[in-house]
Amino acid sequence: MKRRRPLRALRRRTRRQTTRVRSVLLRRFFLPRRKGRAAVLRYAAVLDGQTVNLHARMPHWVRPDEDARIELRRRGRRLATAARVYTDHDGSVAMDAAILLGQDVNGLPLTPGRWKIRLRLSRGLRRRTLPLLLVDLPVPYGGPTRPMEASAATGARYRLGRSVTGNARVTFSPSQPSVEVVRVHVTHSQAEVAFRVVGGEEPEAPRVEFVASGRRLKAEAARLDEGLWQVSAPLHLMAPRRDRAEQWDLVLCSDNLRDMRLGRRLHDVRNPGRVFAVRQTTVTPVGGSPMLVLPRYTPAGNFRIQCSPMTEAA
């Protein structure tokens, strides 16, 4: 662990220095030489994890009545979607585009890797292709929410970047299998957790293991509609054995997927534990003593069920 921290710090410093050098080269060398031959992006971001939003200032010779399309290119493949060229409020010509990505959501069917972004203009028989210059990389904003890092529907990741010369591009990384909690329902006798598998095959013979320090319980998962599964927590077996709270992690096990912890990660909130908070409930298992049950999320988004003795609350 002591060795890893200096290495991580070195990598961060190297990335920062590389970013600064590329920014200086772009602003002082490439940008002045490409002025008038490219569209300059004033805004570029991936919203909702799967929609690329672009706003660019066009060269002086572009007319607002030209037809425009955004084109994504990679290794001979070309995908296109509509864009709009118009006269901005200051009299300049601008371009707006919203590009939905992902075949599963009826967007552009990207394959893994880096895709170049170009703007195609046409008016009559004339055709022109302009690069889109990304001078400033997207900066995460502050507040209770943050940009979506992955599609909430598929788990796929789309990241905006730029080449050495400043050309905008989007990198597509396929989703890694994960288990997303959909809803939690706690009554005075039981706790039910509904979940779905994202980015992976449908689980075969799924069961959920409830894991605490030195303890491990199993429960079968029942199939619901629309790709959902549900498990009931065996609360009568989860009572704490000591005079302090016990934390139970939930792990999905199946015959065809690796073991995965249940959690909630495909969201845009910075504090999932507070935003997705579930009320604490007093539960009396059959044949057991009353205890406090608190489903919660860790800062990393992992789902836990905290079981505490009533004496602790007192």
PDB file of C-alpha atoms in Angstrom:
ATOM      1  CA  MET A   1       0.000   0.000   0.000  1.00  0.00           C
ATOM      2  CA  LYS A   2       2.862   2.413   0.822  1.00  0.00           C
ATOM      3  CA  ARG A   3       4.337   1.878  -2.644  1.00  0.00           C
ATOM      4  CA  ARG A   4       1.041   2.395  -4.455  1.00  0.00           C
ATOM      5  CA  ARG A   5       0.384   5.868  -3.039  1.00  0.00           C
ATOM      6  CA  PRO A   6       3.590   7.466  -4.421  1.00  0.00           C
ATOM      7  CA  LEU A   7       2.932   5.774  -7.780  1.00  0.00           C
ATOM      8  CA  ARG A   8      -0.614   7.129  -7.926  1.00  0.00           C
ATOM      9  CA  ALA A   9       0.619  10.604  -7.000  1.00  0.00           C
ATOM     10  CA  LEU A  10       3.289  10.383  -9.728  1.00  0.00           C
ATOM     11  CA  ARG A  11       0.700   9.355 -12.303  1.00  0.00           C
ATOM     12  CA  ARG A  12      -1.542  12.279 -11.325  1.00  0.00           C
ATOM     13  CA  ARG A  13       1.345  14.758 -11.615  1.00  0.00           C
ATOM     14  CA  THR A  14       2.323  13.306 -14.982  1.00  0.00           C
ATOM     15  CA  ARG A  15      -1.246  13.589 -16.279  1.00  0.00           C
ATOM     16  CA  ARG A  16      -1.504  17.194 -15.079  1.00  0.00           C
ATOM     17  CA  GLN A  17       1.807  18.143 -16.703  1.00  0.00           C
ATOM     18  CA  THR A  18       0.848  16.434 -19.962  1.00  0.00           C
ATOM     19  CA  THR A  19      -2.498  18.245 -19.986  1.00  0.00           C
ATOM     20  CA  ARG A  20      -0.796  21.612 -19.426  1.00  0.00           C
ATOM     21  CA  VAL A  21       1.746  21.024 -22.216  1.00  0.00           C
ATOM     22  CA  ARG A  22      -0.960  19.959 -24.677  1.00  0.00           C
ATOM     23  CA  SER A  23      -3.091  22.974 -23.748  1.00  0.00           C
ATOM     24  CA  VAL A  24      -0.181  25.355 -24.355  1.00  0.00           C
ATOM     25  CA  LEU A  25       0.617  23.731 -27.714  1.00  0.00           C
ATOM     26  CA  LEU A  26      -3.024  23.907 -28.733  1.00  0.00           C
ATOM     27  CA  ARG A  27      -3.531  27.558 -27.831  1.00  0.00           C
ATOM     28  CA  ARG A  28      -0.199  28.910 -29.054  1.00  0.00           C
ATOM     29  CA  PHE A  29       0.503  26.750 -32.085  1.00  0.00           C
ATOM     30  CA  PHE A  30      -2.423  24.753 -33.502  1.00  0.00           C
ATOM     31  CA  LEU A  31      -5.351  27.053 -32.771  1.00  0.00           C
ATOM     32  CA  PRO A  32      -3.943  30.196 -34.484  1.00  0.00           C
ATOM     33  CA  ARG A  33      -3.030  28.162 -37.582  1.00  0.00           C
ATOM     34  CA  ARG A  34      -6.447  26.522 -37.809  1.00  0.00           C
ATOM     35  CA  LYS A  35      -8.488  29.658 -37.221  1.00  0.00           C
ATOM     36  CA  GLY A  36     -11.055  30.083 -39.967  1.00  0.00           C
ATOM     37  CA  ARG A  37     -10.790  26.444 -41.036  1.00  0.00           C
ATOM     38  CA  ALA A  38     -12.493  24.761 -38.074  1.00  0.00           C
ATOM     39  CA  ALA A  39     -15.447  25.197 -35.743  1.00  0.00           C
ATOM     40  CA  VAL A  40     -14.471  26.021 -32.151  1.00  0.00           C
ATOM     41  CA  LEU A  41     -16.509  24.322 -29.431  1.00  0.00           C
ATOM     42  CA  ARG A  42     -17.676  26.708 -26.736  1.00  0.00           C
ATOM     43  CA  TYR A  43     -19.539  23.967 -24.886  1.00  0.00           C
ATOM     44  CA  ALA A  44     -19.134  20.197 -24.974  1.00  0.00           C
ATOM     45  CA  ALA A  45     -20.398  17.725 -22.397  1.00  0.00           C
ATOM     46  CA  VAL A  46     -21.921  14.277 -22.000  1.00  0.00           C
ATOM     47  CA  LEU A  47     -25.272  14.678 -20.283  1.00  0.00           C
ATOM     48  CA  ASP A  48     -27.352  11.847 -18.781  1.00  0.00           C
ATOM     49  CA  GLY A  49     -24.428   9.517 -19.462  1.00  0.00           C
ATOM     50  CA  GLN A  50     -25.297   8.966 -23.134  1.00  0.00           C
ATOM     51  CA  THR A  51     -26.096  12.282 -24.866  1.00  0.00           C
ATOM     52  CA  VAL A  52     -23.275  14.465 -26.218  1.00  0.00           C
ATOM     53  CA  ASN A  53     -24.260  18.145 -26.289  1.00  0.00           C
ATOM     54  CA  LEU A  54     -22.223  20.495 -28.496  1.00  0.00           C
ATOM     55  CA  HIS A  55     -22.264  24.252 -29.100  1.00  0.00           C
ATOM     56  CA  ALA A  56     -19.686  25.686 -31.496  1.00  0.00           C
ATOM     57  CA  ARG A  57     -18.737  29.038 -33.027  1.00  0.00           C
ATOM     58  CA  MET A  58     -18.481  28.727 -36.800  1.00  0.00           C
ATOM     59  CA  PRO A  59     -15.902  30.309 -39.169  1.00  0.00           C
ATOM     60  CA  HIS A  60     -16.962  33.629 -40.700  1.00  0.00           C
ATOM     61  CA  TRP A  61     -17.652  32.120 -44.119  1.00  0.00           C
ATOM     62  CA  VAL A  62     -20.292  29.643 -42.926  1.00  0.00           C
ATOM     63  CA  ARG A  63     -23.877  30.699 -43.711  1.00  0.00           C
ATOM     64  CA  PRO A  64     -26.759  30.063 -41.281  1.00  0.00           C
ATOM     65  CA  ASP A  65     -28.939  28.436 -43.957  1.00  0.00           C
ATOM     66  CA  GLU A  66     -26.581  25.513 -44.580  1.00  0.00           C
ATOM     67  CA  ASP A  67     -27.623  21.957 -43.824  1.00  0.00           C
ATOM     68  CA  ALA A  68     -25.491  20.430 -41.079  1.00  0.00           C
ATOM     69  CA  ARG A  69     -24.798  16.951 -39.762  1.00  0.00           C
ATOM     70  CA  ILE A  70     -22.481  15.642 -37.089  1.00  0.00           C
ATOM     71  CA  GLU A  71     -20.387  12.721 -38.279  1.00  0.00           C
ATOM     72  CA  LEU A  72     -18.557  10.226 -36.075  1.00  0.00           C
ATOM     73  CA  ARG A  73     -15.757   8.253 -37.699  1.00  0.00           C
ATOM     74  CA  ARG A  74     -13.692   5.257 -36.660  1.00  0.00           C
ATOM     75  CA  ARG A  75     -11.710   2.854 -38.847  1.00  0.00           C
ATOM     76  CA  GLY A  76     -13.746   3.407 -41.981  1.00  0.00           C
ATOM     77  CA  ARG A  77     -17.124   3.479 -40.254  1.00  0.00           C
ATOM     78  CA  ARG A  78     -19.230   6.629 -40.383  1.00  0.00           C
ATOM     79  CA  LEU A  79     -22.277   7.441 -38.281  1.00  0.00           C
ATOM     80  CA  ALA A  80     -24.231  10.660 -38.669  1.00  0.00           C
ATOM     81  CA  THR A  81     -26.919  12.640 -36.869  1.00  0.00           C
ATOM     82  CA  ALA A  82     -28.572  16.017 -37.334  1.00  0.00           C
ATOM     83  CA  ALA A  83     -27.117  19.371 -36.257  1.00  0.00           C
ATOM     84  CA  ARG A  84     -28.388  22.951 -36.486  1.00  0.00           C
ATOM     85  CA  VAL A  85     -26.541  25.973 -37.857  1.00  0.00           C
ATOM     86  CA  TYR A  86     -28.086  29.356 -37.043  1.00  0.00           C
ATOM     87  CA  THR A  87     -27.406  33.035 -36.331  1.00  0.00           C
ATOM     88  CA  ASP A  88     -26.570  33.551 -32.665  1.00  0.00           C
ATOM     89  CA  HIS A  89     -27.733  36.499 -30.550  1.00  0.00           C
ATOM     90  CA  ASP A  90     -24.473  38.403 -31.203  1.00  0.00           C
ATOM     91  CA  GLY A  91     -24.794  38.047 -34.979  1.00  0.00           C
ATOM     92  CA  SER A  92     -22.215  35.269 -35.355  1.00  0.00           C
ATOM     93  CA  VAL A  93     -23.013  31.863 -36.830  1.00  0.00           C
ATOM     94  CA  ALA A  94     -23.211  29.011 -34.323  1.00  0.00           C
ATOM     95  CA  MET A  95     -23.929  25.280 -34.319  1.00  0.00           C
ATOM     96  CA  ASP A  96     -25.866  23.153 -31.819  1.00  0.00           C
ATOM     97  CA  ALA A  97     -26.125  19.371 -31.706  1.00  0.00           C
ATOM     98  CA  ALA A  98     -27.390  16.710 -29.319  1.00  0.00           C
ATOM     99  CA  ILE A  99     -26.046  13.241 -30.141  1.00  0.00           C
ATOM    100  CA  LEU A 100     -27.728  10.253 -28.523  1.00  0.00           C
ATOM    101  CA  LEU A 101     -25.281   7.344 -28.243  1.00  0.00           C
ATOM    102  CA  GLY A 102     -25.990   3.657 -27.828  1.00  0.00           C
ATOM    103  CA  GLN A 103     -27.931   1.190 -29.933  1.00  0.00           C
ATOM    104  CA  ASP A 104     -29.892  -0.012 -26.903  1.00  0.00           C
ATOM    105  CA  VAL A 105     -31.449   3.456 -26.491  1.00  0.00           C
ATOM    106  CA  ASN A 106     -32.012   4.004 -30.242  1.00  0.00           C
ATOM    107  CA  GLY A 107     -28.886   6.126 -30.525  1.00  0.00           C
ATOM    108  CA  LEU A 108     -25.800   5.847 -32.728  1.00  0.00           C
ATOM    109  CA  PRO A 109     -24.421   2.271 -32.496  1.00  0.00           C
ATOM    110  CA  LEU A 110     -20.836   2.982 -31.487  1.00  0.00           C
ATOM    111  CA  THR A 111     -18.262   0.226 -31.108  1.00  0.00           C
ATOM    112  CA  PRO A 112     -15.602   0.367 -28.378  1.00  0.00           C
ATOM    113  CA  GLY A 113     -12.779   2.829 -29.002  1.00  0.00           C
ATOM    114  CA  ARG A 114     -12.175   6.463 -29.985  1.00  0.00           C
ATOM    115  CA  TRP A 115     -14.453   8.157 -32.504  1.00  0.00           C
ATOM    116  CA  LYS A 116     -13.536  11.375 -34.305  1.00  0.00           C
ATOM    117  CA  ILE A 117     -16.219  14.056 -34.390  1.00  0.00           C
ATOM    118  CA  ARG A 118     -16.663  16.114 -37.561  1.00  0.00           C
ATOM    119  CA  LEU A 119     -19.214  18.601 -38.880  1.00  0.00           C
ATOM    120  CA  ARG A 120     -20.499  18.169 -42.438  1.00  0.00           C
ATOM    121  CA  LEU A 121     -22.001  21.219 -44.159  1.00  0.00           C
ATOM    122  CA  SER A 122     -23.933  21.215 -47.414  1.00  0.00           C
ATOM    123  CA  ARG A 123     -25.652  23.879 -49.505  1.00  0.00           C
ATOM    124  CA  GLY A 124     -26.783  22.929 -52.943  1.00  0.00           C
ATOM    125  CA  LEU A 125     -24.033  20.903 -54.580  1.00  0.00           C
ATOM    126  CA  ARG A 126     -21.310  22.176 -52.242  1.00  0.00           C
ATOM    127  CA  ARG A 127     -20.081  19.859 -49.473  1.00  0.00           C
ATOM    128  CA  ARG A 128     -17.586  20.737 -46.748  1.00  0.00           C
ATOM    129  CA  THR A 129     -16.281  18.941 -43.666  1.00  0.00           C
ATOM    130  CA  LEU A 130     -15.026  20.854 -40.639  1.00  0.00           C
ATOM    131  CA  PRO A 131     -13.170  19.560 -37.595  1.00  0.00           C
ATOM    132  CA  LEU A 132     -14.523  20.556 -34.189  1.00  0.00           C
ATOM    133  CA  LEU A 133     -11.833  22.024 -31.953  1.00  0.00           C
ATOM    134  CA  LEU A 134     -12.154  21.305 -28.254  1.00  0.00           C
ATOM    135  CA  VAL A 135     -10.001  23.989 -26.679  1.00  0.00           C
ATOM    136  CA  ASP A 136     -11.060  23.390 -23.063  1.00  0.00           C
ATOM    137  CA  LEU A 137     -11.887  19.958 -21.687  1.00  0.00           C
ATOM    138  CA  PRO A 138     -15.193  19.605 -19.784  1.00  0.00           C
ATOM    139  CA  VAL A 139     -14.840  20.648 -16.141  1.00  0.00           C
ATOM    140  CA  PRO A 140     -17.011  18.895 -13.522  1.00  0.00           C
ATOM    141  CA  TYR A 141     -19.393  21.324 -11.853  1.00  0.00           C
ATOM    142  CA  GLY A 142     -20.025  21.624  -8.138  1.00  0.00           C
ATOM    143  CA  GLY A 143     -23.214  21.095  -6.175  1.00  0.00           C
ATOM    144  CA  PRO A 144     -25.171  18.064  -5.009  1.00  0.00           C
ATOM    145  CA  THR A 145     -25.069  16.458  -8.462  1.00  0.00           C
ATOM    146  CA  ARG A 146     -22.270  15.669 -10.885  1.00  0.00           C
ATOM    147  CA  PRO A 147     -22.050  14.655 -14.561  1.00  0.00           C
ATOM    148  CA  MET A 148     -23.245  11.139 -15.240  1.00  0.00           C
ATOM    149  CA  GLU A 149     -20.215   8.888 -15.654  1.00  0.00           C
ATOM    150  CA  ALA A 150     -22.186   6.128 -17.366  1.00  0.00           C
ATOM    151  CA  SER A 151     -25.517   5.515 -19.018  1.00  0.00           C
ATOM    152  CA  ALA A 152     -28.184   4.705 -16.465  1.00  0.00           C
ATOM    153  CA  ALA A 153     -29.872   2.444 -19.027  1.00  0.00           C
ATOM    154  CA  THR A 154     -26.916   0.335 -20.156  1.00  0.00           C
ATOM    155  CA  GLY A 155     -23.914   1.182 -17.967  1.00  0.00           C
ATOM    156  CA  ALA A 156     -21.864   2.110 -21.055  1.00  0.00           C
ATOM    157  CA  ARG A 157     -19.364   4.962 -20.680  1.00  0.00           C
ATOM    158  CA  TYR A 158     -18.829   7.835 -23.122  1.00  0.00           C
ATOM    159  CA  ARG A 159     -15.989  10.281 -22.495  1.00  0.00           C
ATOM    160  CA  LEU A 160     -15.171  13.441 -24.443  1.00  0.00           C
ATOM    161  CA  GLY A 161     -11.543  14.141 -25.272  1.00  0.00           C
ATOM    162  CA  ARG A 162      -9.327  15.669 -27.924  1.00  0.00           C
ATOM    163  CA  SER A 163      -6.381  14.813 -30.127  1.00  0.00           C
ATOM    164  CA  VAL A 164      -2.990  16.538 -29.873  1.00  0.00           C
ATOM    165  CA  THR A 165      -4.133  19.076 -32.461  1.00  0.00           C
ATOM    166  CA  GLY A 166      -7.382  19.736 -30.572  1.00  0.00           C
ATOM    167  CA  ASN A 167      -9.862  17.730 -32.645  1.00  0.00           C
ATOM    168  CA  ALA A 168     -12.805  16.599 -30.519  1.00  0.00           C
ATOM    169  CA  ARG A 169     -13.465  12.891 -30.118  1.00  0.00           C
ATOM    170  CA  VAL A 170     -15.588  10.637 -27.973  1.00  0.00           C
ATOM    171  CA  THR A 171     -14.353   7.399 -26.410  1.00  0.00           C
ATOM    172  CA  PHE A 172     -16.799   4.555 -25.888  1.00  0.00           C
ATOM    173  CA  SER A 173     -16.128   1.946 -23.220  1.00  0.00           C
ATOM    174  CA  PRO A 174     -18.581  -0.954 -22.918  1.00  0.00           C
ATOM    175  CA  SER A 175     -20.267  -1.476 -19.590  1.00  0.00           C
ATOM    176  CA  GLN A 176     -18.921  -3.775 -16.929  1.00  0.00           C
ATOM    177  CA  PRO A 177     -21.520  -6.087 -15.353  1.00  0.00           C
ATOM    178  CA  SER A 178     -22.987  -4.662 -12.160  1.00  0.00           C
ATOM    179  CA  VAL A 179     -26.033  -5.098  -9.955  1.00  0.00           C
ATOM    180  CA  GLU A 180     -28.175  -1.990  -9.432  1.00  0.00           C
ATOM    181  CA  VAL A 181     -30.674  -1.697  -6.605  1.00  0.00           C
ATOM    182  CA  VAL A 182     -34.004  -0.432  -7.941  1.00  0.00           C
ATOM    183  CA  ARG A 183     -36.071  -0.151  -4.769  1.00  0.00           C
ATOM    184  CA  VAL A 184     -36.037  -1.133  -1.111  1.00  0.00           C
ATOM    185  CA  HIS A 185     -39.152  -1.835   0.943  1.00  0.00           C
ATOM    186  CA  VAL A 186     -38.949  -2.399   4.697  1.00  0.00           C
ATOM    187  CA  THR A 187     -41.951  -3.420   6.782  1.00  0.00           C
ATOM    188  CA  HIS A 188     -42.240  -4.347  10.448  1.00  0.00           C
ATOM    189  CA  SER A 189     -41.477  -7.946   9.591  1.00  0.00           C
ATOM    190  CA  GLN A 190     -39.193  -8.033   6.546  1.00  0.00           C
ATOM    191  CA  ALA A 191     -37.006  -6.141   4.080  1.00  0.00           C
ATOM    192  CA  GLU A 192     -37.351  -6.646   0.320  1.00  0.00           C
ATOM    193  CA  VAL A 193     -34.763  -5.515  -2.214  1.00  0.00           C
ATOM    194  CA  ALA A 194     -35.487  -5.346  -5.956  1.00  0.00           C
ATOM    195  CA  PHE A 195     -32.491  -5.175  -8.301  1.00  0.00           C
ATOM    196  CA  ARG A 196     -31.396  -5.565 -11.921  1.00  0.00           C
ATOM    197  CA  VAL A 197     -28.233  -6.723 -13.673  1.00  0.00           C
ATOM    198  CA  VAL A 198     -26.726  -4.074 -15.962  1.00  0.00           C
ATOM    199  CA  GLY A 199     -24.179  -4.757 -18.678  1.00  0.00           C
ATOM    200  CA  GLY A 200     -24.231  -8.520 -18.374  1.00  0.00           C
ATOM    201  CA  GLU A 201     -26.159 -11.632 -19.216  1.00  0.00           C
ATOM    202  CA  GLU A 202     -29.284 -12.579 -17.377  1.00  0.00           C
ATOM    203  CA  PRO A 203     -28.221 -14.409 -14.209  1.00  0.00           C
ATOM    204  CA  GLU A 204     -28.834 -18.146 -14.063  1.00  0.00           C
ATOM    205  CA  ALA A 205     -30.053 -19.596 -10.771  1.00  0.00           C
ATOM    206  CA  PRO A 206     -29.465 -16.282  -8.961  1.00  0.00           C
ATOM    207  CA  ARG A 207     -29.184 -16.162  -5.202  1.00  0.00           C
ATOM    208  CA  VAL A 208     -28.085 -13.414  -2.854  1.00  0.00           C
ATOM    209  CA  GLU A 209     -25.575 -13.869  -0.065  1.00  0.00           C
ATOM    210  CA  PHE A 210     -25.855 -11.623   2.983  1.00  0.00           C
ATOM    211  CA  VAL A 211     -22.351 -11.194   4.335  1.00  0.00           C
ATOM    212  CA  ALA A 212     -21.330  -9.705   7.693  1.00  0.00           C
ATOM    213  CA  SER A 213     -18.229 -10.108   9.801  1.00  0.00           C
ATOM    214  CA  GLY A 214     -17.799 -13.847  10.222  1.00  0.00           C
ATOM    215  CA  ARG A 215     -21.342 -14.602   9.023  1.00  0.00           C
ATOM    216  CA  ARG A 216     -22.812 -15.570   5.659  1.00  0.00           C
ATOM    217  CA  LEU A 217     -26.467 -16.235   4.810  1.00  0.00           C
ATOM    218  CA  LYS A 218     -28.089 -17.229   1.511  1.00  0.00           C
ATOM    219  CA  ALA A 219     -31.483 -16.403   0.011  1.00  0.00           C
ATOM    220  CA  GLU A 220     -33.009 -17.247  -3.359  1.00  0.00           C
ATOM    221  CA  ALA A 221     -33.840 -14.400  -5.759  1.00  0.00           C
ATOM    222  CA  ALA A 222     -37.337 -14.320  -7.250  1.00  0.00           C
ATOM    223  CA  ARG A 223     -37.941 -13.073 -10.787  1.00  0.00           C
ATOM    224  CA  LEU A 224     -40.108  -9.992 -11.334  1.00  0.00           C
ATOM    225  CA  ASP A 225     -41.216  -8.256 -14.524  1.00  0.00           C
ATOM    226  CA  GLU A 226     -39.014  -6.143 -16.840  1.00  0.00           C
ATOM    227  CA  GLY A 227     -35.727  -7.817 -15.974  1.00  0.00           C
ATOM    228  CA  LEU A 228     -36.005  -7.248 -12.239  1.00  0.00           C
ATOM    229  CA  TRP A 229     -35.238  -9.659  -9.428  1.00  0.00           C
ATOM    230  CA  GLN A 230     -36.205  -9.502  -5.780  1.00  0.00           C
ATOM    231  CA  VAL A 231     -34.805 -10.955  -2.603  1.00  0.00           C
ATOM    232  CA  SER A 232     -36.206 -10.937   0.921  1.00  0.00           C
ATOM    233  CA  ALA A 233     -33.678 -10.414   3.669  1.00  0.00           C
ATOM    234  CA  PRO A 234     -33.649 -13.247   6.247  1.00  0.00           C
ATOM    235  CA  LEU A 235     -33.987 -10.769   9.128  1.00  0.00           C
ATOM    236  CA  HIS A 236     -34.714 -13.499  11.666  1.00  0.00           C
ATOM    237  CA  LEU A 237     -31.136 -14.689  11.135  1.00  0.00           C
ATOM    238  CA  MET A 238     -29.524 -11.243  10.850  1.00  0.00           C
ATOM    239  CA  ALA A 239     -29.981 -10.078  14.426  1.00  0.00           C
ATOM    240  CA  PRO A 240     -26.692  -8.758  15.884  1.00  0.00           C
ATOM    241  CA  ARG A 241     -24.905 -11.170  18.178  1.00  0.00           C
ATOM    242  CA  ARG A 242     -23.167  -8.402  20.093  1.00  0.00           C
ATOM    243  CA  ASP A 243     -24.245  -5.106  21.616  1.00  0.00           C
ATOM    244  CA  ARG A 244     -23.407  -3.102  18.491  1.00  0.00           C
ATOM    245  CA  ALA A 245     -24.623  -2.757  14.939  1.00  0.00           C
ATOM    246  CA  GLU A 246     -23.695  -5.275  12.266  1.00  0.00           C
ATOM    247  CA  GLN A 247     -23.298  -4.302   8.609  1.00  0.00           C
ATOM    248  CA  TRP A 248     -24.604  -6.778   6.018  1.00  0.00           C
ATOM    249  CA  ASP A 249     -23.361  -6.553   2.433  1.00  0.00           C
ATOM    250  CA  LEU A 250     -25.456  -8.132  -0.315  1.00  0.00           C
ATOM    251  CA  VAL A 251     -23.705 -10.175  -3.020  1.00  0.00           C
ATOM    252  CA  LEU A 252     -25.378 -11.621  -6.111  1.00  0.00           C
ATOM    253  CA  CYS A 253     -24.185 -15.131  -6.974  1.00  0.00           C
ATOM    254  CA  SER A 254     -25.209 -17.075 -10.087  1.00  0.00           C
ATOM    255  CA  ASP A 255     -24.087 -19.953 -12.282  1.00  0.00           C
ATOM    256  CA  ASN A 256     -22.924 -17.757 -15.197  1.00  0.00           C
ATOM    257  CA  LEU A 257     -21.728 -14.426 -13.745  1.00  0.00           C
ATOM    258  CA  ARG A 258     -19.014 -13.453 -11.319  1.00  0.00           C
ATOM    259  CA  ASP A 259     -20.099 -12.588  -7.801  1.00  0.00           C
ATOM    260  CA  MET A 260     -21.151  -8.923  -7.611  1.00  0.00           C
ATOM    261  CA  ARG A 261     -22.147  -6.642  -4.748  1.00  0.00           C
ATOM    262  CA  LEU A 262     -25.527  -4.957  -4.914  1.00  0.00           C
ATOM    263  CA  GLY A 263     -25.348  -1.192  -5.059  1.00  0.00           C
ATOM    264  CA  ARG A 264     -26.500   1.986  -6.722  1.00  0.00           C
ATOM    265  CA  ARG A 265     -23.829   3.523  -8.928  1.00  0.00           C
ATOM    266  CA  LEU A 266     -25.522   4.673 -12.144  1.00  0.00           C
ATOM    267  CA  HIS A 267     -26.646   8.068 -10.888  1.00  0.00           C
ATOM    268  CA  ASP A 268     -25.487  11.699 -10.789  1.00  0.00           C
ATOM    269  CA  VAL A 269     -25.600  12.467  -7.053  1.00  0.00           C
ATOM    270  CA  ARG A 270     -22.486  13.089  -4.993  1.00  0.00           C
ATOM    271  CA  ASN A 271     -23.843  11.698  -1.729  1.00  0.00           C
ATOM    272  CA  PRO A 272     -25.909   8.558  -2.436  1.00  0.00           C
ATOM    273  CA  GLY A 273     -26.153   7.729   1.250  1.00  0.00           C
ATOM    274  CA  ARG A 274     -28.066  10.947   1.931  1.00  0.00           C
ATOM    275  CA  VAL A 275     -30.061  11.294  -1.298  1.00  0.00           C
ATOM    276  CA  PHE A 276     -31.168   7.647  -1.440  1.00  0.00           C
ATOM    277  CA  ALA A 277     -31.686   7.361   2.301  1.00  0.00           C
ATOM    278  CA  VAL A 278     -34.189   4.792   3.572  1.00  0.00           C
ATOM    279  CA  ARG A 279     -35.912   5.291   6.915  1.00  0.00           C
ATOM    280  CA  GLN A 280     -34.871   3.207   9.883  1.00  0.00           C
ATOM    281  CA  THR A 281     -37.498   0.671  10.959  1.00  0.00           C
ATOM    282  CA  THR A 282     -38.046  -1.365  14.095  1.00  0.00           C
ATOM    283  CA  VAL A 283     -38.457  -5.020  13.178  1.00  0.00           C
ATOM    284  CA  THR A 284     -39.384  -7.953  15.372  1.00  0.00           C
ATOM    285  CA  PRO A 285     -38.397 -11.230  13.690  1.00  0.00           C
ATOM    286  CA  VAL A 286     -40.471 -14.273  14.477  1.00  0.00           C
ATOM    287  CA  GLY A 287     -39.086 -15.809  17.632  1.00  0.00           C
ATOM    288  CA  GLY A 288     -36.554 -12.992  18.075  1.00  0.00           C
ATOM    289  CA  SER A 289     -36.072  -9.701  19.860  1.00  0.00           C
ATOM    290  CA  PRO A 290     -36.854  -6.272  18.322  1.00  0.00           C
ATOM    291  CA  MET A 291     -34.034  -4.672  16.380  1.00  0.00           C
ATOM    292  CA  LEU A 292     -33.446  -1.583  14.225  1.00  0.00           C
ATOM    293  CA  VAL A 293     -33.025  -2.150  10.477  1.00  0.00           C
ATOM    294  CA  LEU A 294     -31.444   0.610   8.375  1.00  0.00           C
ATOM    295  CA  PRO A 295     -30.802  -0.010   4.649  1.00  0.00           C
ATOM    296  CA  ARG A 296     -28.133   2.419   3.428  1.00  0.00           C
ATOM    297  CA  TYR A 297     -25.532   3.142   0.776  1.00  0.00           C
ATOM    298  CA  THR A 298     -21.815   3.614   1.292  1.00  0.00           C
ATOM    299  CA  PRO A 299     -19.983   6.571  -0.343  1.00  0.00           C
ATOM    300  CA  ALA A 300     -18.898   4.134  -3.091  1.00  0.00           C
ATOM    301  CA  GLY A 301     -22.544   3.255  -3.758  1.00  0.00           C
ATOM    302  CA  ASN A 302     -22.535  -0.246  -2.244  1.00  0.00           C
ATOM    303  CA  PHE A 303     -25.781  -1.299  -0.574  1.00  0.00           C
ATOM    304  CA  ARG A 304     -25.833  -2.447   3.046  1.00  0.00           C
ATOM    305  CA  ILE A 305     -28.382  -3.408   5.659  1.00  0.00           C
ATOM    306  CA  GLN A 306     -27.467  -2.258   9.147  1.00  0.00           C
ATOM    307  CA  CYS A 307     -28.990  -4.263  11.978  1.00  0.00           C
ATOM    308  CA  SER A 308     -28.728  -2.786  15.467  1.00  0.00           C
ATOM    309  CA  PRO A 309     -29.958  -3.982  18.858  1.00  0.00           C
ATOM    310  CA  MET A 310     -32.666  -1.867  20.490  1.00  0.00           C
ATOM    311  CA  THR A 311     -30.406  -1.277  23.474  1.00  0.00           C
ATOM    312  CA  GLU A 312     -27.978   0.645  21.220  1.00  0.00           C
ATOM    313  CA  ALA A 313     -30.668   3.151  20.257  1.00  0.00           C
ATOM    314  CA  ALA A 314     -31.617   3.626  23.875  1.00  0.00           C
TER     315      ALA A 314
END
